[in-house]
């Protein structure tokens, strides 16, 4: 049986797994990535991972990387949270080191691919996927494929929703990420409560809102207003069959879903809304599965 | 030689032309459409147009319609400026009446197709196209094809750029169209000048800005700020090779291009900006050419 090595490269961890053609994980390992921020350490770790799985006949390797990728060349433009990787030719380097075909993409694209092939959007050809976390990662599936260009593109988090908004991590101002990022939610809550220090986790604002606390509810109302208005624009552009929300902040999905749907339905054009589903991401290991499926689909594009 | 009948259906005119496989117009006619707002009159006019061209061996008919189209069924969801067409099965009706294959799409999609095949974006596979007029029509070409769903989609004019903005013609609030539509520009100018009545044409604000008039310049600065911030988001999503601007307001392109580029470059992520071109639409009869090319490409998808 053909198997693929899928690598989910996060800011604080590396998850790797052997995945079969059906997207099933056969074997899985997790490392801390804090000691692997430097490229030589990272490369040698990936080699070790391959050796760990030497009993499997790996056909190709897929990697989801936390940053902007030049998908034509398989190099890294930059990783927002890991300095030192600018213009690193990851595909070329790893292909040589591993003696296997290697394919690289942005992590949000990889998550989205996994969810439409094997998760919450199974069988869908048009999907919008968001990871709601510290930042807002995004991807669009259109005609069954990831929307990207020469770059990994579909950076949905960096669409402007307020022309006079605050500075964003991307260097621009007023991007939707500045209204949905977990730190922004915590800070908004701190201000509303006139606290000296914000809670450490968004889950706390979720729990307090469920308990009926006014300020916590306001945070989720505002979050839903901005996210809903933003998503309405995406619905008007893409007429997606499904919107899939993942990431830590989606833990509050049951709370914000009705608020979000109300804003979305009031703002988007009705033909584009027809049949639309809004769901939570489903897979636990979307990063591993998606990376392996990327490798499979790139290696066998007509399978 | 294979020829196609392309029909550009505007609010005030119908332009029709016989177009060859290379997108060249062989014969062309223009009608006023004011008397054709009712569906039976429209259908019978299209039949007359076909008869007018009876010396040509027409393979298929393409139509660009001013509204939201169900492209799967070839029916009209609605035309914002022409009541009475709701759910009209245009493709089925015309196919029967003309005894020819008929293909329908939204006008902005048709214009975009013409421009990337034969106009300013010739040879490009990733393009963003806007018609800047009373409204803001938009289309995206990705992987050489129009982005649309079950609907004609890619309604770029209805992406929110200000969550607290004014009501838009689409029923939502704060869409980019509410900041770039010609009537909005005229009204902004009127207010700045404290005039009782706005000038009748945007060209006047263009001429006055060229002559150095402060208020007219402010109108174009604000226009560029909103359009530039909006386009930055689209660039971050699509990593387009080219942005093509058409429509009446693009007459002021030479004036607003530098302002727009400055905003766009400050807001968008640099990898996505790499190699990007910003140009004015080029074709005079994009509506006819695009409609004919739609018919050709739908009839011979693998040619």
Short mmCIF file of N, CA and C in Angstrom, two decimals, chain A residues 2-7 46 50 57-63 73-74 90-105 291-301:
data_model
loop_
_atom_site.label_atom_id
_atom_site.label_comp_id
_atom_site.label_asym_id
_atom_site.label_seq_id
_atom_site.Cartn_x
_atom_site.Cartn_y
_atom_site.Cartn_z
N UNK A 2 0.45 2.23 -0.82
CA UNK A 2 1.17 3.50 -0.86
C UNK A 2 0.96 4.27 0.43
N UNK A 3 2.05 4.76 1.04
CA UNK A 3 1.89 5.63 2.20
C UNK A 3 2.69 6.92 1.99
N UNK A 4 2.31 7.93 2.76
CA UNK A 4 2.89 9.26 2.63
C UNK A 4 3.25 9.77 4.03
N UNK A 5 4.32 10.54 4.09
CA UNK A 5 4.72 11.14 5.36
C UNK A 5 4.17 12.55 5.42
N UNK A 6 3.28 12.80 6.38
CA UNK A 6 2.70 14.13 6.54
C UNK A 6 3.30 14.81 7.75
N UNK A 7 3.77 16.06 7.56
CA UNK A 7 4.41 16.77 8.66
C UNK A 7 3.68 18.09 8.92
N UNK A 46 13.87 16.14 10.59
CA UNK A 46 12.98 15.53 9.59
C UNK A 46 13.62 14.23 9.06
N UNK A 50 12.04 10.45 9.25
CA UNK A 50 11.95 9.50 8.14
C UNK A 50 12.54 8.14 8.56
N UNK A 57 7.07 2.06 3.25
CA UNK A 57 7.58 2.45 1.94
C UNK A 57 6.97 3.81 1.55
N UNK A 58 7.58 4.89 2.04
CA UNK A 58 7.04 6.24 1.84
C UNK A 58 7.23 6.68 0.39
N UNK A 59 6.14 7.15 -0.23
CA UNK A 59 6.19 7.59 -1.63
C UNK A 59 6.58 9.06 -1.74
N UNK A 60 6.14 9.87 -0.80
CA UNK A 60 6.41 11.31 -0.85
C UNK A 60 6.15 11.92 0.51
N UNK A 61 6.70 13.14 0.70
CA UNK A 61 6.58 13.84 1.98
C UNK A 61 5.83 15.16 1.75
N UNK A 62 4.87 15.44 2.61
CA UNK A 62 4.17 16.73 2.56
C UNK A 62 4.40 17.49 3.85
N UNK A 63 4.55 18.81 3.74
CA UNK A 63 4.79 19.63 4.92
C UNK A 63 3.87 20.85 4.92
N UNK A 73 8.18 27.33 -6.19
CA UNK A 73 9.56 26.86 -5.96
C UNK A 73 9.68 25.95 -4.74
N UNK A 74 8.68 25.95 -3.89
CA UNK A 74 8.77 25.18 -2.66
C UNK A 74 9.72 25.80 -1.65
N UNK A 90 13.31 25.10 1.02
CA UNK A 90 13.01 23.90 1.82
C UNK A 90 12.78 22.66 0.96
N UNK A 91 12.06 22.85 -0.14
CA UNK A 91 11.74 21.69 -0.99
C UNK A 91 13.02 21.09 -1.59
N UNK A 92 13.85 21.95 -2.17
CA UNK A 92 15.09 21.49 -2.78
C UNK A 92 15.99 20.80 -1.75
N UNK A 93 16.15 21.44 -0.60
CA UNK A 93 17.02 20.90 0.44
C UNK A 93 16.53 19.54 0.93
N UNK A 94 15.24 19.45 1.24
CA UNK A 94 14.70 18.20 1.79
C UNK A 94 14.65 17.09 0.76
N UNK A 95 14.35 17.45 -0.50
CA UNK A 95 14.32 16.43 -1.56
C UNK A 95 15.67 15.73 -1.64
N UNK A 96 16.73 16.54 -1.55
CA UNK A 96 18.09 16.01 -1.61
C UNK A 96 18.41 15.17 -0.37
N UNK A 97 18.07 15.68 0.79
CA UNK A 97 18.40 15.01 2.05
C UNK A 97 17.60 13.72 2.25
N UNK A 98 16.32 13.76 1.86
CA UNK A 98 15.45 12.60 2.13
C UNK A 98 15.41 11.61 0.96
N UNK A 99 15.86 12.07 -0.19
CA UNK A 99 15.79 11.26 -1.42
C UNK A 99 14.35 10.81 -1.70
N UNK A 100 13.44 11.76 -1.51
CA UNK A 100 12.01 11.52 -1.75
C UNK A 100 11.40 12.81 -2.31
N UNK A 101 10.31 12.69 -3.06
CA UNK A 101 9.62 13.91 -3.48
C UNK A 101 9.04 14.63 -2.25
N UNK A 102 9.21 15.96 -2.20
CA UNK A 102 8.73 16.75 -1.07
C UNK A 102 7.82 17.88 -1.59
N UNK A 103 6.71 18.10 -0.90
CA UNK A 103 5.78 19.16 -1.28
C UNK A 103 5.46 20.00 -0.05
N UNK A 104 5.45 21.32 -0.25
CA UNK A 104 5.27 22.23 0.88
C UNK A 104 4.11 23.17 0.61
N UNK A 105 3.38 23.50 1.65
CA UNK A 105 2.34 24.51 1.53
C UNK A 105 2.14 25.18 2.89
N UNK A 291 -1.16 17.33 5.04
CA UNK A 291 0.18 17.34 4.45
C UNK A 291 0.42 16.07 3.63
N UNK A 292 -0.03 14.95 4.17
CA UNK A 292 0.13 13.69 3.45
C UNK A 292 -0.72 13.68 2.17
N UNK A 293 -1.95 14.22 2.27
CA UNK A 293 -2.82 14.26 1.08
C UNK A 293 -2.26 15.21 0.02
N UNK A 294 -1.65 16.31 0.47
CA UNK A 294 -0.98 17.22 -0.47
C UNK A 294 0.07 16.46 -1.26
N UNK A 295 0.91 15.71 -0.53
CA UNK A 295 1.96 14.93 -1.19
C UNK A 295 1.36 13.94 -2.18
N UNK A 296 0.32 13.24 -1.74
CA UNK A 296 -0.33 12.27 -2.60
C UNK A 296 -0.89 12.92 -3.87
N UNK A 297 -1.62 14.02 -3.69
CA UNK A 297 -2.30 14.64 -4.83
C UNK A 297 -1.32 15.33 -5.78
N UNK A 298 -0.21 15.80 -5.24
CA UNK A 298 0.80 16.42 -6.11
C UNK A 298 1.56 15.34 -6.88
N UNK A 299 1.80 14.22 -6.21
CA UNK A 299 2.56 13.14 -6.86
C UNK A 299 1.70 12.41 -7.89
N UNK A 300 0.43 12.25 -7.58
CA UNK A 300 -0.49 11.54 -8.50
C UNK A 300 -1.67 12.45 -8.84
N UNK A 301 -1.44 13.52 -9.63
CA UNK A 301 -2.49 14.52 -9.85
C UNK A 301 -3.73 13.97 -10.55
#
